[in-house]
XYZ file of C-alpha atoms in Angstrom:
674
model
C -24.019 171.123 197.945
C -22.371 172.664 194.914
C -25.245 171.718 192.661
C -27.840 173.018 195.088
C -26.042 176.249 195.834
C -26.020 177.574 192.282
C -29.032 175.762 190.897
C -31.194 178.899 190.923
C -28.587 181.136 189.356
C -28.851 179.623 185.892
C -25.118 179.339 185.337
C -25.356 176.329 183.054
C -25.491 176.341 179.306
C -29.287 176.151 179.337
C -29.315 179.709 180.648
C -26.826 180.879 178.075
C -27.262 182.320 174.659
C -24.356 182.495 172.239
C -23.176 185.932 173.382
C -19.374 185.825 173.234
C -17.523 187.894 175.775
C -14.225 189.687 175.442
C -12.237 187.304 177.546
C -8.624 186.359 176.859
C -5.813 184.605 178.692
C -4.966 187.757 180.590
C -6.113 191.325 181.023
C -4.980 193.173 177.916
C -4.979 196.847 177.134
C -7.059 196.188 174.028
C -9.707 193.474 174.483
C -10.061 190.712 171.950
C -12.850 190.963 169.388
C -16.250 189.666 170.424
C -15.980 186.530 168.332
C -12.878 185.449 170.170
C -13.232 183.272 173.224
C -11.019 181.649 175.788
C -7.785 180.168 174.372
C -8.741 181.387 170.907
C -6.226 182.687 168.451
C -7.135 184.853 165.535
C -6.712 182.085 162.965
C -7.013 178.804 164.763
C -9.378 177.376 167.294
C -11.609 174.367 166.870
C -14.927 174.670 168.635
C -15.777 171.392 170.293
C -18.987 172.286 172.073
C -20.312 169.410 174.155
C -23.893 170.355 174.885
C -25.034 166.845 174.018
C -22.619 164.987 176.259
C -24.194 163.406 179.327
C -23.564 164.927 182.719
C -21.883 168.222 181.892
C -24.041 171.232 181.097
C -21.134 173.462 180.010
C -19.641 173.742 176.519
C -15.986 173.088 175.814
C -13.366 173.570 173.127
C -9.875 172.433 172.284
C -7.224 175.166 172.463
C -5.252 175.246 169.260
C -1.511 175.203 169.098
C 1.441 172.945 168.588
C 0.727 171.198 171.870
C -2.421 169.086 171.937
C -4.028 170.177 175.196
C -7.234 168.411 176.272
C -10.629 170.081 175.967
C -11.222 173.079 178.224
C -14.443 174.237 179.905
C -15.805 177.253 178.027
C -16.953 179.621 180.787
C -16.255 183.001 179.214
C -19.693 183.418 177.631
C -21.682 184.091 180.784
C -24.367 186.738 180.524
C -24.600 189.844 182.671
C -27.413 188.538 184.871
C -25.555 185.258 185.485
C -22.525 187.033 186.872
C -24.716 189.570 188.659
C -26.693 186.891 190.505
C -23.584 184.880 191.376
C -21.795 187.874 192.922
C -24.887 189.271 194.608
C -26.448 186.097 196.002
C -23.572 183.689 196.556
C -20.112 185.220 196.485
C -20.082 188.780 197.842
C -23.630 189.441 199.094
C -23.475 192.428 201.464
C -19.776 192.192 202.338
C -17.513 195.199 202.776
C -14.463 195.760 200.608
C -12.208 194.569 203.409
C -14.200 191.300 203.560
C -14.120 190.426 199.855
C -11.328 187.878 200.143
C -12.947 186.232 203.149
C -16.346 185.950 201.462
C -14.774 184.633 198.257
C -12.890 181.967 200.194
C -16.102 180.870 201.953
C -17.872 180.613 198.607
C -15.077 178.526 197.081
C -15.079 176.144 200.040
C -18.720 175.314 199.295
C -18.502 174.793 195.542
C -14.901 173.969 194.595
C -13.660 170.396 194.351
C -10.560 170.361 196.596
C -8.608 167.894 194.423
C -8.776 165.412 191.581
C -9.090 167.820 188.645
C -6.711 168.991 185.958
C -6.192 172.479 184.580
C -4.037 174.439 182.173
C -1.853 176.936 183.989
C -1.664 179.997 181.783
C 0.788 182.867 182.020
C 1.914 185.491 179.526
C 4.893 183.282 178.702
C 3.659 179.695 178.670
C 0.824 177.222 179.191
C 1.330 173.953 181.003
C -0.979 171.107 182.078
C -1.151 170.544 185.866
C -3.075 168.401 188.345
C -4.663 169.930 191.447
C -3.961 168.040 194.662
C -5.329 170.551 197.171
C -6.794 174.061 197.447
C -5.758 176.816 199.862
C -9.102 178.610 199.995
C -7.948 181.483 202.214
C -5.110 182.329 199.812
C -7.247 181.659 196.708
C -4.533 179.302 195.475
C -4.370 175.699 194.316
C -1.642 173.205 195.193
C -0.568 171.538 191.948
C 1.878 169.136 190.360
C 2.788 168.648 186.728
C 0.450 166.330 184.867
C 1.604 163.131 183.253
C 2.333 163.247 180.367
C 4.084 166.611 180.504
C 2.373 169.090 178.163
C 3.761 172.596 177.794
C 3.700 175.292 175.157
C 5.831 178.409 175.392
C 5.317 181.619 173.447
C 8.882 182.822 174.024
C 11.219 179.873 174.516
C 10.933 176.187 175.261
C 10.523 175.135 178.876
C 11.971 171.776 179.799
C 10.473 169.539 182.443
C 13.347 170.390 184.801
C 12.828 174.144 184.362
C 9.114 173.824 185.082
C 9.705 171.730 188.199
C 12.179 174.313 189.421
C 9.660 177.094 188.838
C 6.931 175.208 190.711
C 9.308 174.587 193.586
C 9.997 178.311 193.814
C 6.245 178.883 193.994
C 5.874 176.050 196.521
C 3.539 174.380 193.987
C 0.878 176.964 194.829
C -0.752 178.817 191.916
C -3.456 181.552 191.872
C -6.827 180.069 190.959
C -7.488 182.757 188.355
C -4.493 181.473 186.338
C -6.021 178.003 186.030
C -8.393 176.895 183.253
C -10.220 173.698 184.179
C -9.922 170.711 181.831
C -13.282 169.508 180.549
C -14.938 166.513 182.190
C -18.266 165.278 180.823
C -19.381 163.779 184.131
C -20.612 167.168 185.367
C -18.651 166.845 188.606
C -16.348 169.759 187.838
C -18.868 172.145 186.254
C -19.230 174.231 189.393
C -15.473 174.218 189.921
C -14.938 175.675 186.443
C -17.662 178.271 186.972
C -16.423 179.277 190.422
C -12.885 179.824 189.125
C -14.282 181.820 186.201
C -16.111 184.113 188.639
C -12.932 184.643 190.670
C -10.878 185.246 187.532
C -13.388 187.694 186.054
C -13.696 189.545 189.364
C -9.984 190.174 189.808
C -9.473 191.022 186.136
C -12.421 193.373 185.623
C -13.997 194.409 188.946
C -11.436 194.599 191.740
C -9.241 197.685 192.098
C -6.115 197.680 194.227
C -7.380 200.678 196.217
C -10.828 199.264 196.988
C -9.860 197.803 200.335
C -8.731 201.172 201.670
C -11.957 203.000 200.853
C -14.565 203.607 203.526
C -17.194 200.897 203.808
C -20.227 203.143 204.009
C -22.218 200.879 201.707
C -21.852 197.236 200.858
C -19.188 196.615 198.270
C -21.484 194.985 195.729
C -23.786 197.986 195.405
C -20.999 200.551 195.578
C -18.475 199.008 193.193
C -19.312 195.599 191.741
C -22.663 196.336 190.125
C -21.669 199.591 188.336
C -18.374 198.124 187.094
C -20.094 194.963 185.915
C -22.717 196.985 184.046
C -20.021 199.122 182.448
C -18.148 196.002 181.320
C -21.218 194.626 179.561
C -22.261 198.021 178.206
C -18.832 198.258 176.556
C -19.150 194.677 175.349
C -22.500 195.426 173.732
C -21.412 198.748 172.186
C -23.535 200.968 174.413
C -20.685 203.273 175.440
C -19.078 205.860 173.128
C -15.679 204.755 171.864
C -14.109 207.993 173.117
C -15.468 207.439 176.608
C -14.027 203.899 176.645
C -10.599 205.293 175.787
C -10.966 207.971 178.485
C -11.944 205.354 181.081
C -9.008 203.061 180.318
C -6.577 205.962 180.391
C -7.966 207.155 183.728
C -7.750 203.618 185.115
C -4.116 203.276 184.046
C -3.258 206.684 185.517
C -4.966 205.840 188.791
C -3.225 202.465 189.089
C 0.170 204.011 188.366
C -0.385 206.856 190.834
C -1.603 204.429 193.488
C 1.496 202.236 193.109
C 3.683 205.313 193.446
C 1.705 206.381 196.502
C 2.104 202.973 198.164
C 5.862 202.999 197.558
C 6.131 206.511 198.977
C 4.057 205.599 202.009
C 6.190 202.521 202.588
C 9.393 204.561 202.446
C 7.960 207.068 204.938
C 6.931 204.343 207.373
C 10.492 202.996 207.380
C 11.953 206.442 208.045
C 12.079 207.608 211.682
C 13.881 210.909 211.245
C 12.293 214.322 210.871
C 14.519 215.188 207.954
C 13.772 217.745 205.277
C 13.579 214.928 202.744
C 10.827 213.275 204.783
C 8.843 216.519 204.841
C 9.179 216.815 201.062
C 8.022 213.219 200.689
C 4.991 213.904 202.856
C 4.016 216.860 200.657
C 4.432 214.679 197.579
C 2.295 212.024 199.234
C -0.501 214.495 199.911
C -0.410 215.667 196.295
C -0.515 212.081 195.081
C -3.406 211.288 197.392
C -5.374 214.270 196.100
C -4.638 213.275 192.507
C -5.765 209.693 193.160
C -9.018 210.862 194.726
C -9.785 213.034 191.713
C -9.055 210.152 189.338
C -11.258 207.809 191.361
C -14.140 210.261 191.228
C -13.828 210.506 187.453
C -13.810 206.713 187.217
C -16.948 206.502 189.354
C -18.751 208.983 187.118
C -18.111 206.747 184.126
C -18.877 203.521 186.000
C -22.265 204.737 187.178
C -24.852 203.980 184.430
C -26.726 207.249 184.954
C -23.797 209.554 185.589
C -21.818 208.466 182.565
C -24.668 209.748 180.399
C -25.046 212.843 182.557
C -21.385 213.848 182.623
C -20.000 211.559 179.968
C -17.832 211.924 176.965
C -17.926 215.439 175.506
C -16.602 214.736 172.057
C -15.501 217.801 170.147
C -16.312 217.543 166.478
C -13.249 218.047 164.309
C -15.247 218.752 161.151
C -14.139 222.094 159.728
C -16.605 224.479 158.104
C -16.058 225.006 154.367
C -17.314 228.569 154.432
C -18.614 230.454 151.386
C -17.740 229.225 147.903
C -14.986 231.105 146.118
C -17.506 232.447 143.582
C -19.896 233.457 146.364
C -22.721 231.338 144.927
C -25.203 229.388 147.046
C -26.481 226.021 145.806
C -29.841 224.334 146.168
C -29.384 220.587 146.719
C -32.361 218.377 145.869
C -32.435 214.840 147.296
C -34.646 212.207 145.718
C -34.116 208.504 145.140
C -36.055 208.829 141.869
C -37.078 212.109 140.241
C -40.428 212.002 138.423
C -41.779 214.776 136.185
C -44.715 215.478 138.502
C -42.409 215.861 141.497
C -40.082 218.119 139.547
C -42.974 220.362 138.448
C -44.168 220.641 142.051
C -40.665 221.508 143.235
C -40.278 224.162 140.577
C -43.615 225.687 141.500
C -43.338 225.499 145.281
C -39.639 225.845 146.067
C -37.282 226.402 143.177
C -39.027 229.199 141.240
C -40.924 231.060 143.958
C -39.331 234.418 143.182
C -38.947 235.026 139.419
C -36.888 238.173 139.890
C -34.362 236.443 142.097
C -30.874 235.683 140.789
C -30.216 232.396 139.051
C -29.581 229.569 141.546
C -27.558 226.449 140.846
C -29.382 223.189 141.544
C -27.605 219.913 142.292
C -29.417 216.591 142.468
C -28.514 213.776 144.869
C -29.877 210.308 145.481
C -29.188 210.308 149.233
C -29.153 213.045 151.908
C -25.658 212.250 153.217
C -23.980 213.082 149.904
C -25.996 216.304 149.745
C -24.877 217.355 153.234
C -21.255 216.580 152.400
C -21.492 218.755 149.269
C -22.815 221.802 151.145
C -21.071 225.107 151.682
C -22.110 228.072 153.830
C -25.654 229.245 153.047
C -26.692 226.208 150.956
C -30.138 224.612 151.176
C -30.924 220.891 151.053
C -34.456 219.885 150.053
C -35.291 216.240 150.765
C -38.158 214.842 148.680
C -40.545 212.169 150.025
C -38.927 208.789 150.459
C -37.298 206.434 152.947
C -33.535 207.001 152.936
C -31.120 204.558 154.573
C -27.949 206.274 155.817
C -24.675 204.589 156.772
C -22.697 207.380 158.361
C -22.961 210.588 160.373
C -24.485 213.901 159.318
C -21.649 216.270 160.236
C -23.045 219.766 159.641
C -20.340 222.395 160.127
C -21.705 225.214 157.925
C -24.847 227.306 158.291
C -27.257 225.451 156.021
C -30.957 224.628 155.816
C -32.093 221.001 155.677
C -35.798 220.749 154.955
C -38.248 218.086 153.937
C -40.598 218.652 151.022
C -43.821 217.263 152.479
C -44.929 215.774 155.785
C -42.310 214.382 158.201
C -43.799 210.883 158.064
C -43.242 210.896 154.286
C -39.594 211.973 154.514
C -37.751 209.418 156.649
C -33.977 209.326 157.139
C -32.976 206.146 158.941
C -29.485 205.422 160.199
C -28.117 201.916 159.809
C -24.925 200.531 161.206
C -23.355 201.173 164.567
C -21.815 204.510 165.377
C -21.503 207.109 168.081
C -23.814 209.773 166.660
C -26.367 210.408 163.922
C -26.460 214.209 163.425
C -23.558 216.400 164.641
C -24.133 220.155 164.470
C -21.317 222.683 164.792
C -22.492 225.368 162.348
C -23.265 228.924 163.404
C -26.915 228.800 162.294
C -28.408 225.474 161.170
C -32.082 224.926 160.360
C -33.710 221.491 160.076
C -37.412 221.071 159.318
C -40.059 218.619 158.118
C -38.023 215.380 158.453
C -38.358 212.198 160.467
C -35.082 210.786 161.811
C -34.849 207.152 162.953
C -31.829 205.929 164.864
C -30.614 202.356 165.381
C -27.644 200.758 167.157
C -26.206 204.108 168.195
C -24.135 204.830 171.261
C -24.750 208.553 171.629
C -27.807 210.645 170.872
C -29.709 211.186 167.655
C -28.781 214.902 167.516
C -25.869 216.681 169.210
C -25.354 220.437 169.076
C -21.705 221.058 169.945
C -21.727 224.778 169.304
C -23.596 227.398 167.323
C -27.375 227.529 166.951
C -29.547 224.722 165.617
C -33.266 225.123 164.936
C -35.438 222.020 164.672
C -38.998 222.564 163.480
C -41.825 220.210 162.567
C -39.603 217.129 162.882
C -39.996 213.635 164.345
C -37.116 212.032 166.253
C -37.377 208.303 166.865
C -34.483 207.723 169.237
C -32.714 204.753 170.687
C -30.201 206.168 173.189
C -30.262 209.838 174.236
C -32.401 212.097 172.061
C -30.953 215.618 171.710
C -27.825 216.788 173.520
C -27.229 220.541 173.856
C -23.584 221.012 174.790
C -22.026 223.922 176.649
C -22.135 227.202 174.655
C -24.573 225.710 172.113
C -28.064 227.016 171.365
C -31.050 224.837 170.475
C -34.533 225.853 169.346
C -37.101 223.060 168.966
C -40.639 223.805 167.758
C -43.661 221.679 166.900
C -41.661 218.458 166.975
C -42.125 214.953 168.359
C -39.351 213.119 170.222
C -39.696 209.627 171.673
C -37.994 206.323 172.447
C -34.772 207.508 174.126
C -33.221 205.034 176.564
C -31.643 208.025 178.271
C -33.059 211.530 178.435
C -35.112 212.924 175.570
C -33.168 216.192 175.785
C -29.955 216.787 177.754
C -29.210 220.437 178.503
C -25.622 221.210 179.504
C -24.459 224.208 181.563
C -23.754 227.332 179.605
C -26.158 226.371 176.827
C -29.401 227.961 175.669
C -32.460 225.848 174.982
C -35.890 226.959 173.772
C -38.629 224.320 173.577
C -42.015 225.289 172.200
C -45.106 223.195 171.366
C -43.312 219.842 171.344
C -44.131 216.334 172.523
C -41.445 214.454 174.469
C -42.567 211.004 175.509
C -41.699 207.350 176.120
C -38.114 208.139 177.133
C -36.268 207.212 180.323
C -36.400 210.862 181.387
C -38.100 213.688 179.495
C -35.644 216.583 179.910
C -32.404 216.485 181.901
C -30.916 219.808 183.023
C -27.289 219.713 184.155
C -26.378 222.380 186.677
C -22.749 222.328 187.823
C -21.448 224.096 190.901
C -18.384 225.428 189.167
C -17.429 228.993 188.461
C -16.116 227.918 185.068
C -19.626 227.025 183.911
C -22.553 229.335 183.370
C -26.037 228.154 184.203
C -28.156 227.100 181.220
C -30.856 229.419 179.878
C -34.059 227.521 179.373
C -37.438 228.324 177.911
C -40.226 225.731 177.964
C -43.594 226.816 176.581
C -46.643 224.675 175.780
C -44.809 221.345 175.602
C -46.484 218.025 176.384
C -44.124 215.761 178.336
C -45.746 212.406 179.011
C -45.314 208.665 179.468
C -41.640 208.854 180.398
C -40.244 206.134 182.627
C -38.790 208.520 185.202
C -39.481 212.237 185.597
C -40.754 214.718 183.071
C -37.884 217.061 183.953
C -34.787 216.232 186.035
C -32.325 218.747 187.462
C -28.876 217.307 188.162
C -26.861 219.283 190.667
C -23.997 218.794 193.155
C -24.633 217.301 196.583
C -23.260 220.490 198.138
C -26.575 222.108 197.283
C -28.303 219.877 199.792
C -25.987 221.163 202.540
C -27.500 224.607 202.058
C -31.089 223.424 201.727
C -31.927 223.877 205.408
C -30.525 227.425 205.450
C -32.503 228.359 202.365
C -35.643 226.838 203.827
C -35.118 228.760 207.057
C -34.805 232.028 205.130
C -37.986 231.274 203.205
C -39.833 230.578 206.443
C -38.529 233.794 208.008
C -39.678 235.806 205.009
C -43.082 234.182 205.144
C -43.310 234.910 208.864
C -42.769 238.583 208.156
C -45.314 238.612 205.339
C -48.013 236.379 206.810
C -49.508 237.708 210.044
C -52.111 235.003 210.655
C -52.398 231.293 209.948
C -55.774 231.845 208.231
C -54.048 233.901 205.524
C -51.238 231.370 204.984
C -52.880 229.368 202.177
C -53.852 232.482 200.232
C -50.440 234.087 200.613
C -48.663 230.925 199.474
C -50.765 230.783 196.333
C -50.060 234.449 195.625
C -46.316 233.888 196.108
C -46.489 231.027 193.658
C -48.296 233.123 191.090
C -45.801 235.940 191.502
C -42.973 233.477 191.025
C -44.426 232.322 187.717
C -44.912 235.908 186.581
C -41.331 236.742 187.404
C -40.071 233.632 185.649
C -42.063 234.288 182.496
C -41.378 238.028 182.412
C -45.086 238.910 182.543
C -46.380 241.940 184.460
C -49.992 240.899 185.111
C -51.044 238.324 187.732
C -52.337 234.914 186.800
C -55.767 234.210 188.198
C -56.214 231.409 190.657
C -58.197 229.390 188.158
C -55.249 229.281 185.778
C -53.237 227.144 188.199
C -54.349 223.858 186.684
C -52.592 220.549 187.074
C -50.297 221.374 184.178
C -49.321 224.786 185.541
C -48.634 223.277 188.960
C -46.053 221.104 187.264
C -44.481 224.241 185.807
C -44.457 225.859 189.252
C -42.680 222.855 190.692
C -39.891 223.259 188.166
C -39.677 227.018 188.736
C -39.480 226.554 192.517
C -36.635 224.094 192.272
C -34.669 226.125 189.756
C -35.008 229.259 191.860
C -33.850 227.305 194.912
C -30.841 226.094 192.928
C -30.051 229.672 191.906
C -30.351 230.788 195.526
C -27.972 228.112 196.717
C -25.472 228.766 193.970
C -25.647 232.487 194.716
C -24.894 231.814 198.369
C -21.877 229.727 197.441
C -20.664 232.498 195.138
C -21.072 235.080 197.908
C -19.158 232.818 200.272
C -16.269 232.488 197.813
C -16.221 236.246 197.224
C -16.259 237.000 200.950
C -13.318 234.657 201.477
C -11.453 236.685 198.884
C -12.413 239.910 200.599
C -14.941 240.914 197.952
C -18.307 241.950 199.303
C -20.207 242.660 196.082
C -22.535 239.866 194.958
C -25.774 239.883 192.991
C -28.770 238.862 195.111
C -31.307 239.171 192.307
C -32.459 235.619 191.545
C -33.832 236.474 188.155
C -30.525 237.999 187.101
C -29.210 234.438 187.217
C -31.305 233.908 184.063
C -31.522 230.156 184.529
C -34.789 230.234 182.669
C -36.558 232.645 180.379
C -39.985 231.082 180.718
C -41.520 227.854 181.916
C -45.247 228.006 181.329
C -48.125 226.134 179.745
C -46.394 222.745 179.738
C -48.378 219.585 180.384
C -46.952 216.695 182.396
C -48.901 213.441 182.161
C -48.294 209.852 183.193
C -44.588 210.200 183.896
C -43.431 207.302 186.059
C -41.903 209.341 188.900
C -43.715 212.639 188.455
C -43.330 215.996 186.755
C -40.029 217.090 188.284
C -37.175 215.517 190.199
C -33.715 216.413 191.447
C -30.681 214.154 191.202
C -27.778 214.941 193.543
C -24.283 213.764 192.692
């Protein structure tokens, strides 16, 4: 039955590729490097893979140390889809959090050999060889005895046979399955046993949270918790998550676990107290505060665990690069980048760029062989001219001063390609940065190709070949993009944060997961973004051309807003025959108001492309309406009656007109509620 049950999951070595996983003896604060596997030490471990042995389909290795333990099944290198299928189809299925233990026990009963196999019992203090005589499936424990001969290795002090027997007696010879590492057997009989224990071990080390069982079971546990946490684990493993976000997640997890333990202890003390003392009342208040704190921490954890939301609300790294300011002598320098400088190129540069104004003051020129060294040498007001060539960059462009970075020629002739893994490619924090005429290519990055943290960045006549997110416009930053081409982002082509300003004109944004993602937070601490989109072509994106992310609370007001719209229409539209005409007029007026134009658009101008623009305008105005209502509600609760009802004063957008939306997988515009 064991062979048949997991035959379709592909859990054997034939389904594996050599993709090491960060798995150690126990859950550690800092995971082992990728090249380390089970039982491996930094210096010593002999790989004894047994792919060619008959019967077993799993590899094995011999753990190194003073004690010569037998070969161990190597099960730590399972791929994402192997674990995914095992948990989804065979272990957890559609169970609730409160049923996880029951479902796991049922799975183990079907695939686990109840006795006759050996394992190494591993703790933080010692490892010892044991034999399994029985399995308590409900408790997820194995009944064991010490193997003969006695093999033990201690990391702290030596354990004698008598000490180990005494310890096992205290534990009633029952050990948690996740602490057992199955000894290799080339017959193939114990392959499924080793894999099943690996799944249990991995689940309780990386997926399960102590508070899961107490959460409401609105959705099945696999979809709600297992899948996002499993994806996050492998995204971290494969360097797809910013290093800062990983640190934030682990810190939040530690805080939540500590707070939850404190909460459980407090709740236990209250349940044992029958008096209505003042101390009990104080404890109850503390418990409520702890509960609120835990809920907030859990929500932050869920944002990071969700593959979409961690890119939507993820790590907002603040660049620590300090601007150099103006040189002490007040001079500005022209930096010329060229891998090789030929006489013809130099003459052209002198004619076209360096000696355009004969009467101008003398300008210092510095020559560089790569653009990164030129950027690092810049001060406020400098200009970097990049000559045609293909430049390989190992590092980040951290631009903190107001400089101009321009290509001398066509973008396809001036290529700057990033090699090596890193969080970002181009970080902009300068007050006024201009980049033009360059093609940027990004590889193996975790964050986007261009991030504007603050200040204004202008991108003109550029090509951005992305790999993760394209351009990120952070809160309080300003971004102007003209006549440029952006494609290939696995996330959004452009992410627009609240409180930012973004002007997009005559660009192409295509072949990304989403074209443009607008983040609209329902929080008085954030201003709405100011957006202008004119004559852009947004096409061939996997999801929507434009996505608005907003809080779920907006949907609670949707019906009220819709009712108000209907009431207004009822007052304006006397007959059903005039309804279609009036709706079209309202739509045209909406576009005029959004674009700041006084004259009406004719009916013929509402082409397919303009209808896409109208869809965006409608949704953004609805969002402004809902946010305005929430603001009025807050003000009224405070006894303040004044609130601005003018939608356009919200200034969410300056203009959205003339854009073309073609062949986007889910349509021109969508809304994501969180």
